[in-house]
Coordinates of C-alpha atoms and ligand atoms in Angstrom, one line a residue:
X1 CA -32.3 -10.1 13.2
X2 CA -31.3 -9.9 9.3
X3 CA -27.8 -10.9 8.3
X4 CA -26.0 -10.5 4.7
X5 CA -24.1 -12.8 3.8
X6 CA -21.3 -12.6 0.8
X7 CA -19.5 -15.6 -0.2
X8 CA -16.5 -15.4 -2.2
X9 CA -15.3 -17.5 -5.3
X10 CA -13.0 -19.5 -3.4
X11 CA -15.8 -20.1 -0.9
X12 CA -18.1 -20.9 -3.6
X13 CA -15.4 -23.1 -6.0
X14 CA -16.7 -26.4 -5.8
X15 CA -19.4 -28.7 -4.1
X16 CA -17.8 -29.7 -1.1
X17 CA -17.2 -25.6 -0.3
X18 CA -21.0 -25.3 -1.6
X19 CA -21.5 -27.7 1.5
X20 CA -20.3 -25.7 4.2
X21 CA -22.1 -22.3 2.8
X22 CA -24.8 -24.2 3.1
X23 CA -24.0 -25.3 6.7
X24 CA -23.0 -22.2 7.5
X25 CA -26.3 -20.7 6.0
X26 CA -28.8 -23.3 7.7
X27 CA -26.7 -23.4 11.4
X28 CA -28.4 -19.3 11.5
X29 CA -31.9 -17.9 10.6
X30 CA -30.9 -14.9 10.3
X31 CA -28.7 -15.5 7.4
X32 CA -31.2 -14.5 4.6
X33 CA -30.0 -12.5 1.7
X34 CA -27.3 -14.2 0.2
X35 CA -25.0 -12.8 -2.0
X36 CA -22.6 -15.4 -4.1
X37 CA -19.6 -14.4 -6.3
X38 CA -19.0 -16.9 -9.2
X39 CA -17.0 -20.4 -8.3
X40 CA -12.8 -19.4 -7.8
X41 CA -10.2 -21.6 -8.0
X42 CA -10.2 -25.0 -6.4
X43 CA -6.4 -24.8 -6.1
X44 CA -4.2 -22.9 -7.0
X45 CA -3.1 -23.8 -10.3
X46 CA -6.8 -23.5 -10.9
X47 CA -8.7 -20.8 -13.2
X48 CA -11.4 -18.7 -11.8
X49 CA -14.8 -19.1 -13.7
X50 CA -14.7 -15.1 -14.1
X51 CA -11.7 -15.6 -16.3
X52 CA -12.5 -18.5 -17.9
X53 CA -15.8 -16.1 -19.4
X54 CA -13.5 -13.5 -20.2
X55 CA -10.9 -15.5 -22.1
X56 CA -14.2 -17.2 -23.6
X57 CA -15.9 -14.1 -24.9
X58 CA -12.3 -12.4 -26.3
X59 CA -12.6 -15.8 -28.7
X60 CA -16.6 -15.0 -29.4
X61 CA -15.2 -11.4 -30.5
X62 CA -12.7 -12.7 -32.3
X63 CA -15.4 -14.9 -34.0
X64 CA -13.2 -17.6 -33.1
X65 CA -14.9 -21.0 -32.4
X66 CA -15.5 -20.8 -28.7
X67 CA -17.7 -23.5 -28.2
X68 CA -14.9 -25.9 -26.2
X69 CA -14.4 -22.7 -23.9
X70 CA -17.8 -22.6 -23.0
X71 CA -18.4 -26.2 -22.6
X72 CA -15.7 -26.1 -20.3
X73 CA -17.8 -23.7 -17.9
X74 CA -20.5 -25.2 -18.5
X75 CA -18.8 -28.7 -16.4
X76 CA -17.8 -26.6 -14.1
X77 CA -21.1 -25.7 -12.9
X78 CA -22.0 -29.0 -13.8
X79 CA -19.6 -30.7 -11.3
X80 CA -21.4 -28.4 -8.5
X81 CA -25.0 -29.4 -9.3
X82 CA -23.9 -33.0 -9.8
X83 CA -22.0 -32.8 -6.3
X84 CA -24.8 -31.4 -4.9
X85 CA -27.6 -34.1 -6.1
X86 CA -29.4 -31.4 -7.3
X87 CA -32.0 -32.0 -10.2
X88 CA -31.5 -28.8 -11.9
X89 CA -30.5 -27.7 -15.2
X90 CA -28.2 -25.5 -16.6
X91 CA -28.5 -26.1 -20.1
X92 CA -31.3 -23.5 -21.0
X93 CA -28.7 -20.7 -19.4
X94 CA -26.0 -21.8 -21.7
X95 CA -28.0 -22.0 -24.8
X96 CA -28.6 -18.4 -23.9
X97 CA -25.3 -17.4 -23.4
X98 CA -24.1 -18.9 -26.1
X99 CA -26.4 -17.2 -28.9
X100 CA -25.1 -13.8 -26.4
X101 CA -21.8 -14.2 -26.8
X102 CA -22.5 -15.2 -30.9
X103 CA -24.0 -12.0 -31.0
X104 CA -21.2 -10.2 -28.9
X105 CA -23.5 -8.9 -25.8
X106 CA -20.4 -7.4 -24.0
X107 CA -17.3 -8.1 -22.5
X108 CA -19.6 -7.2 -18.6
X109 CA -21.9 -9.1 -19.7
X110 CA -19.6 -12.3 -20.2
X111 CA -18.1 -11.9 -17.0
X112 CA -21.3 -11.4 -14.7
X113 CA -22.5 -15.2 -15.7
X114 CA -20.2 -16.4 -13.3
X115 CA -22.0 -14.6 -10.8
X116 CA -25.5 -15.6 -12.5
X117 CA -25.1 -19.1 -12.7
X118 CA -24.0 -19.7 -9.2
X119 CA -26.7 -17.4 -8.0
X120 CA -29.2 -20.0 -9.6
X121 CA -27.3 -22.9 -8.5
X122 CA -27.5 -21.6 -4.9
X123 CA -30.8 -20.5 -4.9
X124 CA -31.4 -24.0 -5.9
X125 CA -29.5 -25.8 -3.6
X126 CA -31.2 -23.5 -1.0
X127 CA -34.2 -23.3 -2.0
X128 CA -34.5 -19.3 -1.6
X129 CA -35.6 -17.0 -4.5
X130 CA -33.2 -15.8 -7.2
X131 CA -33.0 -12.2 -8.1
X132 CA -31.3 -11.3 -11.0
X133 CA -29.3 -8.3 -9.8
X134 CA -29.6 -6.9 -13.3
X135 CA -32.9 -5.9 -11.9
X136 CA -32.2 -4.3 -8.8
X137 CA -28.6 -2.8 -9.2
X138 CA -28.6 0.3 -11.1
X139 CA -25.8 2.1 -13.3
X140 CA -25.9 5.2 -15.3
X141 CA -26.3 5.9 -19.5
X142 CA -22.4 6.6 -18.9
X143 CA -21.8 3.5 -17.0
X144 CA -21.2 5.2 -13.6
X145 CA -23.1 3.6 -10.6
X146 CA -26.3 4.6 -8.9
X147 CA -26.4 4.5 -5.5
X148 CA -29.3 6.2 -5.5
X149 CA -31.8 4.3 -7.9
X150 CA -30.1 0.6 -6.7
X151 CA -31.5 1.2 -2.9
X152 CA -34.5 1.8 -4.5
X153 CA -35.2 -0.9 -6.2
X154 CA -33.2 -2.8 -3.5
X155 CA -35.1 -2.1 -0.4
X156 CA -38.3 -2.0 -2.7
X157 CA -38.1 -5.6 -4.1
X158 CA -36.5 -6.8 -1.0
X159 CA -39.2 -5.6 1.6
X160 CA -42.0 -7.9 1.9
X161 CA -38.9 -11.1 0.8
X162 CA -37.9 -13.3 3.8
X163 CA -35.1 -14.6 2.2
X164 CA -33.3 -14.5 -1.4
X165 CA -29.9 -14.6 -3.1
X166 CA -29.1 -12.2 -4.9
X167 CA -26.0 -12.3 -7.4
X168 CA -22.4 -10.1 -7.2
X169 CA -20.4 -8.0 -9.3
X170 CA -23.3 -7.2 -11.4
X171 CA -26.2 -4.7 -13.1
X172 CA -27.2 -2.9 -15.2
X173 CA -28.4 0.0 -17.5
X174 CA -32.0 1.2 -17.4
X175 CA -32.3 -0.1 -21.0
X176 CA -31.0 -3.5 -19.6
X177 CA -27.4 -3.4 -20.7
X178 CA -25.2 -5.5 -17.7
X179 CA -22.4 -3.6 -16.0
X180 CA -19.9 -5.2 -13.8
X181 CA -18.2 -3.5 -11.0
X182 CA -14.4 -4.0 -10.9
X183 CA -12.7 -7.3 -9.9
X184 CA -13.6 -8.6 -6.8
X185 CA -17.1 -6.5 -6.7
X186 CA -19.4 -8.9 -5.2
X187 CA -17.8 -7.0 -2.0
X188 CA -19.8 -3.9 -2.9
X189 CA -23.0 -5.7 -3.8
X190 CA -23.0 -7.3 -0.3
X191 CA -22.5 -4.3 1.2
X192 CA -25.3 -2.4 -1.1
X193 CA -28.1 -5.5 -0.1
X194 CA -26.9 -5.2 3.8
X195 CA -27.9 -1.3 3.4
X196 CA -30.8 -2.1 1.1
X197 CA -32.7 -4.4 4.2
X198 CA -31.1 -2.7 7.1
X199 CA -29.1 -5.9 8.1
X200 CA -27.8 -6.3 11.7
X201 CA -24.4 -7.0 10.4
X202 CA -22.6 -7.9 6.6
X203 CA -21.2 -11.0 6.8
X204 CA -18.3 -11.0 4.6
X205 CA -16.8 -15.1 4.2
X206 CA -13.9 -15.7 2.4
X207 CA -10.9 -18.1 2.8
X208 CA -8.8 -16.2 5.6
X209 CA -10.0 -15.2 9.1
X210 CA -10.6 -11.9 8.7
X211 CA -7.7 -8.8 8.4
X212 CA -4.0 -10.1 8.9
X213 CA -1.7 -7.6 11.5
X214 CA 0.7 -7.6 8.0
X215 CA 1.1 -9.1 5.2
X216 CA 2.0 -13.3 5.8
X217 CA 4.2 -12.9 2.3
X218 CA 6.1 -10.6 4.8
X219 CA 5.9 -11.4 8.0
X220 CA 5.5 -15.1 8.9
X221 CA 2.1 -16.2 10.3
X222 CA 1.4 -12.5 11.5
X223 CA -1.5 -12.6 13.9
X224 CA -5.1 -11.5 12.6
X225 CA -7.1 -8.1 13.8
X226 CA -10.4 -8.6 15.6
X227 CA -11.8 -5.1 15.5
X228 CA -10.7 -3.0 13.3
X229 CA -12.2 1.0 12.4
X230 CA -13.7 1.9 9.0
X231 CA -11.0 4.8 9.0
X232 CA -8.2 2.3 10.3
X233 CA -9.4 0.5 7.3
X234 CA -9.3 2.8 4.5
X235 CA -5.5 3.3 5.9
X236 CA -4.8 0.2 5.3
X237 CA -6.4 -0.6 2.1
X238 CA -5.2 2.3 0.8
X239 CA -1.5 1.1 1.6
X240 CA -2.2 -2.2 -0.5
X241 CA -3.6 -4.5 2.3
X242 CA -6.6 -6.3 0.2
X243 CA -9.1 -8.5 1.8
X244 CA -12.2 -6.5 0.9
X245 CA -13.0 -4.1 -2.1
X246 CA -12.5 -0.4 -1.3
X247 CA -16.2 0.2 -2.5
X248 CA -17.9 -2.3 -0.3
X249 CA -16.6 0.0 2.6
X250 CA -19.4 2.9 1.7
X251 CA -22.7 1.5 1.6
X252 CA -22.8 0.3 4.9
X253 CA -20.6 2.7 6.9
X254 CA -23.5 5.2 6.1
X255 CA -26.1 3.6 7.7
X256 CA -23.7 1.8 10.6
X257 CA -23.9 -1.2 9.9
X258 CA -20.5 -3.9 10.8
X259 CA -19.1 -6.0 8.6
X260 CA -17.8 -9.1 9.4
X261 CA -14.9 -10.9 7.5
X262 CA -15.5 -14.6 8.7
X263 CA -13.8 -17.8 7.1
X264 CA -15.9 -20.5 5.2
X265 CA -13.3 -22.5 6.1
X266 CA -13.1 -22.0 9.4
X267 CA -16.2 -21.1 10.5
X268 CA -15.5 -21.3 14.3
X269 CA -13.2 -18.2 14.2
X270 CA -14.3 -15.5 14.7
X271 CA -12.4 -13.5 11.6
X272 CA -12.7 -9.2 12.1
X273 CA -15.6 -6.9 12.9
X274 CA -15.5 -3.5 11.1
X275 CA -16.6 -1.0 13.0
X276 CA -17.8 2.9 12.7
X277 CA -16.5 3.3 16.4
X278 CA -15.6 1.2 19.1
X279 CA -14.6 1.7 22.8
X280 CA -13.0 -1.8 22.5
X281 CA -9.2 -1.7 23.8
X282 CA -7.0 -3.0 20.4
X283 CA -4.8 -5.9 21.7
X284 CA -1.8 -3.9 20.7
X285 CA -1.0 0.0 20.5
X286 CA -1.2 -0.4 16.8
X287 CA -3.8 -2.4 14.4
X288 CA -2.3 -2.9 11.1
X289 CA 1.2 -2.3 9.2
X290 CA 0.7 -1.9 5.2
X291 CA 3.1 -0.8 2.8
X292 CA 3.3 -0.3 -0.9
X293 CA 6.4 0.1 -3.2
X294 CA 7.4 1.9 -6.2
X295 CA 7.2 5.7 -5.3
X296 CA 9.1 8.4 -6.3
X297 CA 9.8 11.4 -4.8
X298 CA 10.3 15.2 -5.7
X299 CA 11.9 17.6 -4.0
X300 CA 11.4 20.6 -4.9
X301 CA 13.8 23.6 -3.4
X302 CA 14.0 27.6 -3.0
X303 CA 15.4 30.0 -0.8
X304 CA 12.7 32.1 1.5
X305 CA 9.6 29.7 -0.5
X306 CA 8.0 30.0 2.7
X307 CA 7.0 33.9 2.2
X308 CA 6.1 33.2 -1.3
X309 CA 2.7 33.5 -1.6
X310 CA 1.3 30.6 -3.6
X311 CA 4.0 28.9 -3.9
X312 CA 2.4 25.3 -2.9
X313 CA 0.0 25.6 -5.2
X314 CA 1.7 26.8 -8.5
X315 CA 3.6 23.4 -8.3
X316 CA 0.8 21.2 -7.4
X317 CA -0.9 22.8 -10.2
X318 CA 1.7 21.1 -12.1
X319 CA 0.8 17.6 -11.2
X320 CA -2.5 18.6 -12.0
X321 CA -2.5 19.6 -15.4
X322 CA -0.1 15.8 -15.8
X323 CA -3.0 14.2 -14.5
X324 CA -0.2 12.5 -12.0
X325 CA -2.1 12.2 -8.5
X326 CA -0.2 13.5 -5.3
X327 CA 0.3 10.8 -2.6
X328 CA 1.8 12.8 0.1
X329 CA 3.3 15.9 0.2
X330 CA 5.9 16.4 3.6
X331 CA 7.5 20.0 3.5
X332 CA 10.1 22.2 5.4
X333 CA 10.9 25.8 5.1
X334 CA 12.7 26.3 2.0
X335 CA 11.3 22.8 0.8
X336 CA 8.1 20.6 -0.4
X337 CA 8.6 16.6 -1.0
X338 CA 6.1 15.6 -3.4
X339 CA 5.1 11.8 -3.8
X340 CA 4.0 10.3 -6.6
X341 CA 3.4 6.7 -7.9
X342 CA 6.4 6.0 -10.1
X343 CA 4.7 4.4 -12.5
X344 CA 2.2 7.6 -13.6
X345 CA 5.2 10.0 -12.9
X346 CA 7.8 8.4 -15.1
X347 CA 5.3 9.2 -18.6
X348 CA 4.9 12.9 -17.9
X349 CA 8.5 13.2 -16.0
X350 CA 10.0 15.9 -17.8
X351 CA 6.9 17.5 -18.6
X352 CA 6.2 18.1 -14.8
X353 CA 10.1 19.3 -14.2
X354 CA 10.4 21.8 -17.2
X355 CA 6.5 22.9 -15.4
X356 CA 7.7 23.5 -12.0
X357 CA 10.8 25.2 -13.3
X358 CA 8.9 27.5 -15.3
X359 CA 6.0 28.3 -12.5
X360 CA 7.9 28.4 -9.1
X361 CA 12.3 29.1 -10.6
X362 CA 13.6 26.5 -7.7
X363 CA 17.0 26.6 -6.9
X364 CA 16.9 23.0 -7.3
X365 CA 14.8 20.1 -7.8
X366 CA 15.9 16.6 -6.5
X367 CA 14.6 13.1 -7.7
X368 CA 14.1 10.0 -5.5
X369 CA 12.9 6.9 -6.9
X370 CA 12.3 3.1 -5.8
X371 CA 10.9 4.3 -2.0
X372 CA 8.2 2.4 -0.4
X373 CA 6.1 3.6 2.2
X374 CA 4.5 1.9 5.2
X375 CA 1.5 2.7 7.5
X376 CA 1.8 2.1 10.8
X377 CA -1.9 2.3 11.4
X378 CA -4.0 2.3 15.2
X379 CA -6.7 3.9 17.5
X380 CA -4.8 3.0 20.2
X381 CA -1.7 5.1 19.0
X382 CA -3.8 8.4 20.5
X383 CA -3.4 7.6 23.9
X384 CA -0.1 5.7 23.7
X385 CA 2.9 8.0 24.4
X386 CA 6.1 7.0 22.6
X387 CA 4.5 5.5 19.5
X388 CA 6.9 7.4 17.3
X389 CA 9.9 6.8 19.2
X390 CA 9.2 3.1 19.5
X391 CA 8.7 3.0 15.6
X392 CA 11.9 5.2 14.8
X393 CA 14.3 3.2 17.0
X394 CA 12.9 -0.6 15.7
X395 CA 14.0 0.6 12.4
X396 CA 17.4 1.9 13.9
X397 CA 17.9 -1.2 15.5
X398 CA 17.4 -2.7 12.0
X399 CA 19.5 -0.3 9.9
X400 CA 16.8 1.3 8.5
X401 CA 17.3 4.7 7.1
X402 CA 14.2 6.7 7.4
X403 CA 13.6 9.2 4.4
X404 CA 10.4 10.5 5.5
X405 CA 7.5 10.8 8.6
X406 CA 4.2 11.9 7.9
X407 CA 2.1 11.7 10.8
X408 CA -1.8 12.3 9.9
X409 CA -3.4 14.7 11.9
X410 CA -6.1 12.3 13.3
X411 CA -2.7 10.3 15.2
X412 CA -4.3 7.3 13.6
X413 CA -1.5 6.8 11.2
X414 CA 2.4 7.2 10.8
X415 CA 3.6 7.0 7.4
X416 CA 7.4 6.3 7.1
X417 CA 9.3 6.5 3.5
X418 CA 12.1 4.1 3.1
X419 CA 14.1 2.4 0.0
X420 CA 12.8 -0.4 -1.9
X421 CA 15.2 -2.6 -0.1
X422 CA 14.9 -2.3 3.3
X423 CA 11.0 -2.2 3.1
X424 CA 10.2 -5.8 4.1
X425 CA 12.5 -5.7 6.6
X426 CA 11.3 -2.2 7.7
X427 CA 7.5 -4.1 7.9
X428 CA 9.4 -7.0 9.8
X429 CA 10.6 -4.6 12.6
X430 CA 7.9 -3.2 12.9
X431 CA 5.8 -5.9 13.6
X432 CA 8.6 -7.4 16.0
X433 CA 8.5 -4.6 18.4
X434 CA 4.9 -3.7 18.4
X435 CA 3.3 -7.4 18.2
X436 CA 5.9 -9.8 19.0
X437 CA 7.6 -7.9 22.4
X438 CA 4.4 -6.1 23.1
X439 CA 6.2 -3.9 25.4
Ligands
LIG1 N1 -16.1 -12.9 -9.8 C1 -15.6 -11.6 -9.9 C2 -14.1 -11.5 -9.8 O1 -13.4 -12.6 -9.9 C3 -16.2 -10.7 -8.8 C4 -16.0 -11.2 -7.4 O2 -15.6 -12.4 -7.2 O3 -16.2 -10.4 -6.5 O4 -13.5 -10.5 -9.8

């Protein structure tokens, strides 16, 4: 049995969380490859070590003095080792970076220290191997990723290794030059060494118990999902529910392999499996609400648009030349609803109107900003009747004006538009009548 196992900053922030990795590490043998992220905050006032190298190196480009800055990172580590009892060294690393950072080696390559240093300080205090990951996780001349050439070298330098850590967030070129992935990216180099060794399972450990029913800024103490789909997933997370980078999803739903979001903190729960399939009942008819604000909508309006041939599609070409993505697009006969994100449509606004005027000659086009919209996302929703009707009347009861349904065509999801205002209390109904009465 092989095991992954990614531990993030928080996880990873000082010795005392060291500690329990290390528990949590030596309580199973099959926990081999390890994958750290660099230390988080202790609390929360606290700095993350990632952003204390980025604000570090913006000084070094500056060819400001950023010698306290670094000094400061520097203890930070320091304080692990020294928590630790480790006799081990740090100091040769910093020269290095230092004379880097003098010589400005890149903004990624500031930032993927923090993953470095706490690879080496947790090989140490294991006693595993360290990889550099700037060996064994590729990217492109152009600074895309290589899926490709990483499980290569991955599966290569890992096959005949019983055990190793193996850093986050990191890579590089061919010619050497490290690349970062976005924030949070030790996710997706967990998921890319779980792929590379055909782990058993990804164990993801963070500082929650796995995937939350709705967001707790929302709904108070909502309860947590055991088993949740990669598709029920990828609904979620695409409405704004973060536990997990988006990436880390791909690696190993190709080759079928779970991941596991566990708690360092509380290692006895048993957090949420992510799963390809599963013929496990959900506890409730649904598995996850998510929501996200700050969408606009355009309604766009003809007579008889319905037998106009390309009709559709000479206004979406609009959005398309505006580089403005489509979020959803809900239509009736002499109508088409268009969402966008606000944010992107507000630049190119009257760009896209004069566009659609000039392609399609509506009779009218009608703008709706500030809406939200929420997922009501679940397997079980297939073979539940009255799903919709229990959704639409909780938010009646609540005097919630519905502006628009979207129901997905895999019946995994119901999307429901609403106003700004009402959309917390829209995700509090919900949850009430499909959670808390469990009717
Ligand atoms: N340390 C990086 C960040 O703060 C990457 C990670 O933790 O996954 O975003």
């Amino acid at each position: 049995m092989k095991k992954v196992v990614k531990f993030g900053g928080s996880s990873l922030a000082s010795a005392e969380q060291f500690k329990k990795v290390g528990a949590i590490i030596r309580e199973d043998e099959a926990r081999r490859y390890v994958v750290p992220s660099a230390p988080g905050k202790r609390f929360s006032s606290d700095t993350k070590v990632t952003d204390m190298l980025y604000a570090c190196y913006a000084s070094a480009e500056q060819e400001e003095d950023f010698s306290e800055q670094l000094d400061r990172i520097h203890e930070r580590y320091q304080e692990i080792i020294n928590g630790l009892g480790l006799k081990f060294s740090l100091d040769q690393d910093f020269e290095i970076i230092r004379k880097n950072f003098t010589e400005k080696a890149g903004k990624d390559y500031a930032a993927s220290r923090g993953e470095y240093l706490n690879g080496k300080v947790m090989a140490a205090y294991l006693e595993f191997p360290f990889i550099d990951a700037a060996e064994v996780v590729r990217f492109n001349e152009d600074g895309t990723f290589n899926e490709e050439v990483t499980n290569e070298l991955l599966s290569a330098r890992l096959a005949d290794m019983e055990y190793a850590v193996i850093p986050g967030f990191y890579g590089a070129k061919e010619d050497g030059t490290v690349v970062t992935f976005s924030r949070g990216g030790s996710d997706v180099s967990g998921s890319l060494v779980a792929l590379a060794v055909g782990a058993d399972i990804y164990e993801n450990w963070t500082d929650v118990s796995g995937f939350l029913i709705a967001d707790p800024r929302i709904v108070k103490n909502p309860k947590s999902i055991e088993t949740i789909t990669y598709k029920e997933l990828r609904e979620l997370s695409y409405m704004g529910a973060s536990v997990l980078h988006e990436d880390a999803i791909f690696p190993v739903r190709k080759a079928g392999i779970p991941i596991n979001i566990r708690n360092t903190n509380a290692p006895q729960d048993k957090g949420t499996l992510i799963v390809e399939g599963t013929c496990r009942k959900p506890k409730y008819t649904i598995t996850g609400i998510a929501g996200t604000d700050g969408f606009a909508a355009i309604t766009v309006e003809k007579a008889m648009m319905n037998s106009e041939v390309g009709f559709c599609r000479k206004v979406l070409q609009v959005f398309e030349d505006n580089g403005v993505s489509i979020e959803h697009m809900p239509s009736g006969i002499d109508t088409m609803t268009i969402f966008v994100h606000q944010n992107a449509f507000e630049e190119k606004e009257q760009k896209i109107l004069a566009g659609i005027h000039k392609e399609v000659s509506p009779d009218h086009i009608e703008l709706e900003t500030d809406l939200a919209l929420i997922a009501v996302v679940g397997r079980g929703m297939k073979s539940t009747r009255g799903t919709a009707g229990r959704i639409f009347s909780a938010l009646a009861h609540a005097h919630i004006n519905v502006k628009m349904i979207d129901q997905g065509s895999s019946e995994l999801n119901i999307i429901i538009g609403v106003r700004h205002e009402d959309f917390k209390n829209a995700i509090r109904a919900l949850y009430e009548i499909f959670v808390l009465t469990q009717i």
